[in-house]
Amino acid sequence: MAQYVFTMNRVGKIVPPKRQILKDISLSFFPGAKIGLLGLNGSGKSTLIRIMAGVDKDIEGEATPMPNLNIGYLPQEPQLDPQQTVRQAVEEGLGDVFQAQKKLDEIYAAYAEPDADFDALAAEQAKYEAILSTSDGGSPEQQLEVAADALRLPAWDAKIEHLSGGEKRRVALCKLLLQKPDMLLLDEPTNHLDAESVEWLEQFLTRYPGTVVAVTHDRYFLDNAAEWILELDRGHGIPWKGNYSSWLDQKEDRLKQEEASESARQKAIKKELEWVRQNPKGRQAKSKARIARFEELNSQEYQKRNETQEIFIPVGDRLGNEVIEFKNVSKAYGDRLLIDNLSMKIPAGAIVGIIGPNGAGKSTLFRMLTGKEQPDSGEIVKGPTVKLAYVDQSRDALAADKTVFEEISGGADVLTVGKYETPSRAYIGRFNFKGGDQQKLVGNLSGGERGRLHLAKTLIAGGNMLLLDEPSNDLDVETLRALEDALLEFAGSVMVISHDRWFLDRIATHILAFEGDSHVEFFDGNYQEYEADKRTRLGEEAAKPKRLRYKPITR
């Protein structure tokens, strides 16, 4: 094979209105390299992937794949045939293999013919057996089932036109992985996957013989599967030989040499590095310490002192010892039993990470907590001091024609945030909308910026019990880090739905896991500790991701 599978020579890209998003990028990609693509929201990561895929040809410079290189590309919104079933779409990924199997079956039958030409048949047989032998991982049927289970695909006979956006992405990813191209270009492959499916994908790509370039904010993937980090910083592509943790080390050194205005980012990186270097027990979030520091964390002096942080979450009234208790709660949705006899007690100061496949019942749990739905049996008891603040996944309520400042402040210069009055611009700045960013139109914001805006708007009222539904979706690594720091400093309790394992390991004191068959497990510890416990309880095979199953409802 050639020394490089892909080369970029002085590649640049200008986007409206005359903004140079990529500048003078010259890179060469090694065969089999595993590359994680990092950068702030809007830095050009998806643009670079589209250029490499040959989708965007309107560029400066040259982007050249090796001759006959087979490139597979997963965009953020893949196009599938709406009339196909899930199985028909996924089978296309193994088209050559299925065709070879069919031809072999015909050859085996032809041997029985009285006038069979054994030499010709043997030559044909060898050709098609060679195709099957290069397709490792068992028979085509086995490969289909393993990948479909691991990515938790919908039923084989489900029509593509009836699937959600997340389900379509999983189908497209499954089809692409089964094709086994020479080079995989993946734009946010972990979106709409739960934590266990992300872990399976990470292991699959680690073993994958081809080159992989992935835009992802999943830092365990970047740590465990990436051998290179390609950072897009102010238009330039900066390669780093090593994984995410080693990249963090050199990034801290690089920021030290840059201007003082980077000090907030440098401080945030330093905090994450300290966590990376701690032993596992030292990583447990200090929930009691946060509650004990309530007065300091909630004081105006602390808030002023803390203005270098990118995100600051205001807290409401002091949280008492009685927070939330589930007593024998069961909940069905249609003919599916989502939650079967759940009993648990959330301690004060806990950060509970909620994990499980899409459709398992995680958002339904939140709707029961907010009173939008009721349990079918059992009860949910909320403590007398609890004030909920619920940040859902929907960002559609944001007005596209307003500026960031107008959307949050309503035009007022002073906001009442929790119990305090604060300048509107200062509050909005706490969510990393600085200066001119506050005059951006909401309709022009990236997904990550909309996520921050939604968070800022929802949290104005103040609350001491946060319910966060996938807050890490669309956030770049810098903002994720800031959100983690903000949650660790928050002097209340938090329940957070997330599939980001690094995020959960860094902040979670407890895990609430939807494990399938309507069972929900409440575990004292972070994600890694929960996974170790699950393997002990259920065995290695049971711990692998599988398509979602529910207990039948007995009436």
mmCIF file of C-alpha atoms in Angstrom, residues 254-503:
data_model
loop_
_atom_site.group_PDB
_atom_site.id
_atom_site.type_symbol
_atom_site.label_atom_id
_atom_site.label_comp_id
_atom_site.label_asym_id
_atom_site.label_seq_id
_atom_site.Cartn_x
_atom_site.Cartn_y
_atom_site.Cartn_z
ATOM 1 C CA ARG A 254 0.685 25.443 24.449
ATOM 2 C CA LEU A 255 -1.876 27.660 26.189
ATOM 3 C CA LYS A 256 0.742 28.746 28.733
ATOM 4 C CA GLN A 257 2.684 30.247 25.860
ATOM 5 C CA GLU A 258 -0.336 32.088 24.441
ATOM 6 C CA GLU A 259 -1.986 35.339 25.529
ATOM 7 C CA ALA A 260 -3.505 35.826 29.004
ATOM 8 C CA SER A 261 -7.044 35.791 27.606
ATOM 9 C CA GLU A 262 -6.738 32.001 27.372
ATOM 10 C CA SER A 263 -6.347 31.698 31.151
ATOM 11 C CA ALA A 264 -9.921 30.449 31.714
ATOM 12 C CA ARG A 265 -9.451 27.614 29.215
ATOM 13 C CA GLN A 266 -6.054 26.822 30.693
ATOM 14 C CA LYS A 267 -7.611 26.600 34.164
ATOM 15 C CA ALA A 268 -10.393 24.323 32.913
ATOM 16 C CA ILE A 269 -7.908 22.020 31.167
ATOM 17 C CA LYS A 270 -5.800 21.913 34.335
ATOM 18 C CA LYS A 271 -8.847 20.757 36.351
ATOM 19 C CA GLU A 272 -9.584 17.973 33.885
ATOM 20 C CA LEU A 273 -5.932 16.895 33.873
ATOM 21 C CA GLU A 274 -5.985 16.661 37.665
ATOM 22 C CA TRP A 275 -9.008 14.368 37.377
ATOM 23 C CA VAL A 276 -7.313 12.221 34.693
ATOM 24 C CA ARG A 277 -4.275 11.738 36.957
ATOM 25 C CA GLN A 278 -6.229 10.861 40.116
ATOM 26 C CA ASN A 279 -6.781 7.289 41.209
ATOM 27 C CA PRO A 280 -10.353 6.000 40.637
ATOM 28 C CA LYS A 281 -11.438 6.449 44.269
ATOM 29 C CA GLY A 282 -10.203 10.029 44.273
ATOM 30 C CA ARG A 283 -12.406 10.730 41.242
ATOM 31 C CA GLN A 284 -15.678 10.326 43.136
ATOM 32 C CA ALA A 285 -17.559 13.628 43.124
ATOM 33 C CA LYS A 286 -17.577 15.227 46.575
ATOM 34 C CA SER A 287 -21.339 15.615 47.032
ATOM 35 C CA LYS A 288 -21.250 16.250 50.786
ATOM 36 C CA ALA A 289 -18.534 18.873 50.381
ATOM 37 C CA ARG A 290 -20.644 20.741 47.822
ATOM 38 C CA ILE A 291 -23.664 20.780 50.104
ATOM 39 C CA ALA A 292 -21.497 21.914 53.031
ATOM 40 C CA ARG A 293 -20.201 24.810 50.908
ATOM 41 C CA PHE A 294 -23.743 25.911 49.936
ATOM 42 C CA GLU A 295 -23.452 29.395 51.462
ATOM 43 C CA GLU A 296 -20.115 30.082 49.756
ATOM 44 C CA LEU A 297 -21.163 28.686 46.385
ATOM 45 C CA ASN A 298 -24.415 30.649 46.488
ATOM 46 C CA SER A 299 -22.921 33.965 47.626
ATOM 47 C CA GLN A 300 -22.619 36.967 45.331
ATOM 48 C CA GLU A 301 -18.927 37.220 46.231
ATOM 49 C CA TYR A 302 -18.296 33.669 45.009
ATOM 50 C CA GLN A 303 -20.259 34.330 41.827
ATOM 51 C CA LYS A 304 -18.165 37.425 41.078
ATOM 52 C CA ARG A 305 -14.931 35.584 41.884
ATOM 53 C CA ASN A 306 -15.990 32.721 39.635
ATOM 54 C CA GLU A 307 -16.559 34.759 36.488
ATOM 55 C CA THR A 308 -13.651 33.148 34.644
ATOM 56 C CA GLN A 309 -15.658 29.922 34.438
ATOM 57 C CA GLU A 310 -17.443 29.385 31.147
ATOM 58 C CA ILE A 311 -20.689 28.107 32.695
ATOM 59 C CA PHE A 312 -22.132 28.920 36.108
ATOM 60 C CA ILE A 313 -25.364 27.306 37.302
ATOM 61 C CA PRO A 314 -27.320 29.405 39.833
ATOM 62 C CA VAL A 315 -28.819 27.490 42.744
ATOM 63 C CA GLY A 316 -32.176 28.077 44.419
ATOM 64 C CA ASP A 317 -32.973 27.535 48.099
ATOM 65 C CA ARG A 318 -30.917 25.248 50.324
ATOM 66 C CA LEU A 319 -31.682 21.577 49.716
ATOM 67 C CA GLY A 320 -32.725 19.550 52.769
ATOM 68 C CA ASN A 321 -31.837 15.921 53.480
ATOM 69 C CA GLU A 322 -35.071 14.589 51.954
ATOM 70 C CA VAL A 323 -34.725 14.838 48.176
ATOM 71 C CA ILE A 324 -36.562 12.252 46.022
ATOM 72 C CA GLU A 325 -37.702 8.715 46.812
ATOM 73 C CA PHE A 326 -39.255 6.164 44.447
ATOM 74 C CA LYS A 327 -41.437 3.581 46.206
ATOM 75 C CA ASN A 328 -42.272 0.485 44.113
ATOM 76 C CA VAL A 329 -42.839 2.565 40.965
ATOM 77 C CA SER A 330 -44.009 0.846 37.757
ATOM 78 C CA LYS A 331 -44.809 2.536 34.449
ATOM 79 C CA ALA A 332 -46.007 1.194 31.099
ATOM 80 C CA TYR A 333 -46.273 2.930 27.754
ATOM 81 C CA GLY A 334 -48.830 1.320 25.478
ATOM 82 C CA ASP A 335 -48.173 -2.419 25.692
ATOM 83 C CA ARG A 336 -44.560 -1.983 26.889
ATOM 84 C CA LEU A 337 -43.586 -2.122 30.551
ATOM 85 C CA LEU A 338 -40.811 0.484 30.877
ATOM 86 C CA ILE A 339 -40.185 0.466 34.637
ATOM 87 C CA ASP A 340 -40.943 -2.521 36.854
ATOM 88 C CA ASN A 341 -41.168 -1.969 40.625
ATOM 89 C CA LEU A 342 -38.400 0.645 41.046
ATOM 90 C CA SER A 343 -37.458 1.643 44.598
ATOM 91 C CA MET A 344 -34.590 4.077 45.288
ATOM 92 C CA LYS A 345 -33.683 7.113 47.359
ATOM 93 C CA ILE A 346 -31.670 10.045 45.921
ATOM 94 C CA PRO A 347 -29.320 11.522 48.570
ATOM 95 C CA ALA A 348 -28.734 15.261 48.972
ATOM 96 C CA GLY A 349 -25.845 16.412 46.776
ATOM 97 C CA ALA A 350 -25.981 13.337 44.540
ATOM 98 C CA ILE A 351 -25.293 13.576 40.812
ATOM 99 C CA VAL A 352 -27.197 10.647 39.288
ATOM 100 C CA GLY A 353 -26.201 9.647 35.747
ATOM 101 C CA ILE A 354 -29.097 7.981 33.904
ATOM 102 C CA ILE A 355 -28.153 5.549 31.127
ATOM 103 C CA GLY A 356 -29.918 3.130 28.816
ATOM 104 C CA PRO A 357 -30.992 2.612 25.191
ATOM 105 C CA ASN A 358 -33.246 5.053 23.374
ATOM 106 C CA GLY A 359 -36.879 4.226 24.123
ATOM 107 C CA ALA A 360 -36.089 2.515 27.434
ATOM 108 C CA GLY A 361 -38.007 5.083 29.516
ATOM 109 C CA LYS A 362 -35.424 7.659 30.639
ATOM 110 C CA SER A 363 -37.408 10.728 29.505
ATOM 111 C CA THR A 364 -40.613 9.135 30.852
ATOM 112 C CA LEU A 365 -38.919 8.996 34.275
ATOM 113 C CA PHE A 366 -38.329 12.772 34.070
ATOM 114 C CA ARG A 367 -41.926 13.400 33.003
ATOM 115 C CA MET A 368 -43.104 11.530 36.095
ATOM 116 C CA LEU A 369 -40.800 13.621 38.303
ATOM 117 C CA THR A 370 -42.211 16.859 36.841
ATOM 118 C CA GLY A 371 -45.806 15.641 37.195
ATOM 119 C CA LYS A 372 -46.485 15.519 33.439
ATOM 120 C CA GLU A 373 -47.140 11.792 33.787
ATOM 121 C CA GLN A 374 -48.141 9.611 36.739
ATOM 122 C CA PRO A 375 -46.802 6.174 37.766
ATOM 123 C CA ASP A 376 -49.150 3.259 37.047
ATOM 124 C CA SER A 377 -48.390 1.976 40.543
ATOM 125 C CA GLY A 378 -46.223 3.024 43.488
ATOM 126 C CA GLU A 379 -45.387 6.623 44.402
ATOM 127 C CA ILE A 380 -42.698 9.273 43.980
ATOM 128 C CA VAL A 381 -42.079 11.359 47.116
ATOM 129 C CA LYS A 382 -40.354 14.754 46.797
ATOM 130 C CA GLY A 383 -38.781 16.435 49.843
ATOM 131 C CA PRO A 384 -40.343 19.698 51.151
ATOM 132 C CA THR A 385 -37.379 21.880 50.076
ATOM 133 C CA VAL A 386 -37.011 20.436 46.555
ATOM 134 C CA LYS A 387 -37.395 22.883 43.655
ATOM 135 C CA LEU A 388 -37.014 21.245 40.247
ATOM 136 C CA ALA A 389 -35.351 22.827 37.208
ATOM 137 C CA TYR A 390 -35.920 20.679 34.095
ATOM 138 C CA VAL A 391 -33.786 21.159 30.970
ATOM 139 C CA ASP A 392 -35.322 18.956 28.264
ATOM 140 C CA GLN A 393 -33.886 17.967 24.864
ATOM 141 C CA SER A 394 -36.193 20.247 22.887
ATOM 142 C CA ARG A 395 -34.589 23.475 21.742
ATOM 143 C CA ASP A 396 -37.409 24.329 19.338
ATOM 144 C CA ALA A 397 -38.965 26.841 21.757
ATOM 145 C CA LEU A 398 -36.091 29.272 21.121
ATOM 146 C CA ALA A 399 -37.095 32.204 18.879
ATOM 147 C CA ALA A 400 -34.955 32.160 15.716
ATOM 148 C CA ASP A 401 -35.458 35.882 14.995
ATOM 149 C CA LYS A 402 -34.230 37.118 18.404
ATOM 150 C CA THR A 403 -30.655 37.781 19.479
ATOM 151 C CA VAL A 404 -29.083 35.715 22.255
ATOM 152 C CA PHE A 405 -29.372 38.737 24.574
ATOM 153 C CA GLU A 406 -33.087 39.274 23.779
ATOM 154 C CA GLU A 407 -33.941 35.583 24.156
ATOM 155 C CA ILE A 408 -32.515 35.416 27.692
ATOM 156 C CA SER A 409 -33.177 38.898 29.057
ATOM 157 C CA GLY A 410 -36.304 39.970 27.195
ATOM 158 C CA GLY A 411 -34.397 43.219 26.626
ATOM 159 C CA ALA A 412 -33.962 43.962 30.359
ATOM 160 C CA ASP A 413 -30.539 45.066 31.613
ATOM 161 C CA VAL A 414 -31.010 43.316 34.977
ATOM 162 C CA LEU A 415 -32.232 39.746 35.575
ATOM 163 C CA THR A 416 -33.493 38.062 38.726
ATOM 164 C CA VAL A 417 -31.531 34.814 38.790
ATOM 165 C CA GLY A 418 -32.554 32.522 41.626
ATOM 166 C CA LYS A 419 -32.594 34.869 44.620
ATOM 167 C CA TYR A 420 -30.243 37.532 43.256
ATOM 168 C CA GLU A 421 -30.394 40.351 40.760
ATOM 169 C CA THR A 422 -27.555 40.316 38.268
ATOM 170 C CA PRO A 423 -26.689 42.254 35.073
ATOM 171 C CA SER A 424 -28.186 40.401 32.110
ATOM 172 C CA ARG A 425 -24.985 40.515 30.068
ATOM 173 C CA ALA A 426 -22.948 39.102 32.964
ATOM 174 C CA TYR A 427 -25.371 36.176 33.409
ATOM 175 C CA ILE A 428 -25.387 35.380 29.680
ATOM 176 C CA GLY A 429 -21.577 35.647 29.678
ATOM 177 C CA ARG A 430 -21.487 32.847 32.276
ATOM 178 C CA PHE A 431 -22.685 30.482 29.536
ATOM 179 C CA ASN A 432 -19.761 31.501 27.317
ATOM 180 C CA PHE A 433 -21.628 34.053 25.213
ATOM 181 C CA LYS A 434 -19.084 36.850 25.360
ATOM 182 C CA GLY A 435 -19.287 40.342 23.824
ATOM 183 C CA GLY A 436 -20.546 40.244 20.253
ATOM 184 C CA ASP A 437 -21.793 36.646 20.624
ATOM 185 C CA GLN A 438 -24.756 38.028 22.588
ATOM 186 C CA GLN A 439 -25.907 39.862 19.442
ATOM 187 C CA LYS A 440 -25.950 36.697 17.305
ATOM 188 C CA LEU A 441 -29.361 35.680 15.973
ATOM 189 C CA VAL A 442 -30.646 32.480 17.580
ATOM 190 C CA GLY A 443 -31.439 31.095 14.114
ATOM 191 C CA ASN A 444 -27.740 31.297 13.170
ATOM 192 C CA LEU A 445 -26.419 29.409 16.217
ATOM 193 C CA SER A 446 -24.731 25.988 16.018
ATOM 194 C CA GLY A 447 -26.265 23.006 17.826
ATOM 195 C CA GLY A 448 -23.832 23.422 20.726
ATOM 196 C CA GLU A 449 -24.579 27.141 21.053
ATOM 197 C CA ARG A 450 -28.332 26.423 21.088
ATOM 198 C CA GLY A 451 -27.722 23.869 23.842
ATOM 199 C CA ARG A 452 -25.939 26.458 25.994
ATOM 200 C CA LEU A 453 -28.646 29.049 25.322
ATOM 201 C CA HIS A 454 -31.407 26.580 26.264
ATOM 202 C CA LEU A 455 -29.530 25.771 29.482
ATOM 203 C CA ALA A 456 -29.091 29.462 30.359
ATOM 204 C CA LYS A 457 -32.765 30.251 29.712
ATOM 205 C CA THR A 458 -34.109 27.310 31.705
ATOM 206 C CA LEU A 459 -31.882 27.862 34.740
ATOM 207 C CA ILE A 460 -32.790 31.535 35.325
ATOM 208 C CA ALA A 461 -35.543 30.572 37.784
ATOM 209 C CA GLY A 462 -33.054 28.734 39.987
ATOM 210 C CA GLY A 463 -33.620 25.245 41.354
ATOM 211 C CA ASN A 464 -31.879 22.932 43.783
ATOM 212 C CA MET A 465 -32.703 19.714 41.902
ATOM 213 C CA LEU A 466 -31.655 19.740 38.238
ATOM 214 C CA LEU A 467 -33.129 17.344 35.673
ATOM 215 C CA LEU A 468 -30.932 17.439 32.545
ATOM 216 C CA ASP A 469 -31.960 15.447 29.452
ATOM 217 C CA GLU A 470 -28.890 14.826 27.240
ATOM 218 C CA PRO A 471 -27.233 18.199 27.990
ATOM 219 C CA SER A 472 -23.961 16.981 26.436
ATOM 220 C CA ASN A 473 -25.475 16.542 22.925
ATOM 221 C CA ASP A 474 -23.834 18.837 20.333
ATOM 222 C CA LEU A 475 -21.422 20.374 22.872
ATOM 223 C CA ASP A 476 -17.745 20.610 21.939
ATOM 224 C CA VAL A 477 -15.114 19.266 24.350
ATOM 225 C CA GLU A 478 -14.336 22.722 25.783
ATOM 226 C CA THR A 479 -18.003 23.358 26.663
ATOM 227 C CA LEU A 480 -18.468 19.821 28.003
ATOM 228 C CA ARG A 481 -15.553 20.396 30.348
ATOM 229 C CA ALA A 482 -17.090 23.693 31.500
ATOM 230 C CA LEU A 483 -20.481 22.023 32.070
ATOM 231 C CA GLU A 484 -18.818 19.302 34.167
ATOM 232 C CA ASP A 485 -17.054 21.899 36.307
ATOM 233 C CA ALA A 486 -20.322 23.825 36.723
ATOM 234 C CA LEU A 487 -22.214 20.702 37.840
ATOM 235 C CA LEU A 488 -19.442 19.729 40.275
ATOM 236 C CA GLU A 489 -19.701 23.226 41.807
ATOM 237 C CA PHE A 490 -23.525 23.194 41.930
ATOM 238 C CA ALA A 491 -24.759 23.114 45.548
ATOM 239 C CA GLY A 492 -27.779 20.891 44.935
ATOM 240 C CA SER A 493 -28.684 17.500 43.473
ATOM 241 C CA VAL A 494 -28.655 16.562 39.781
ATOM 242 C CA MET A 495 -30.226 13.808 37.670
ATOM 243 C CA VAL A 496 -28.694 13.775 34.189
ATOM 244 C CA ILE A 497 -29.473 11.574 31.164
ATOM 245 C CA SER A 498 -26.264 11.083 29.183
ATOM 246 C CA HIS A 499 -24.411 8.558 27.027
ATOM 247 C CA ASP A 500 -21.038 10.299 27.510
ATOM 248 C CA ARG A 501 -18.968 7.903 29.647
ATOM 249 C CA TRP A 502 -16.182 10.399 30.441
ATOM 250 C CA PHE A 503 -18.803 12.962 31.514
#
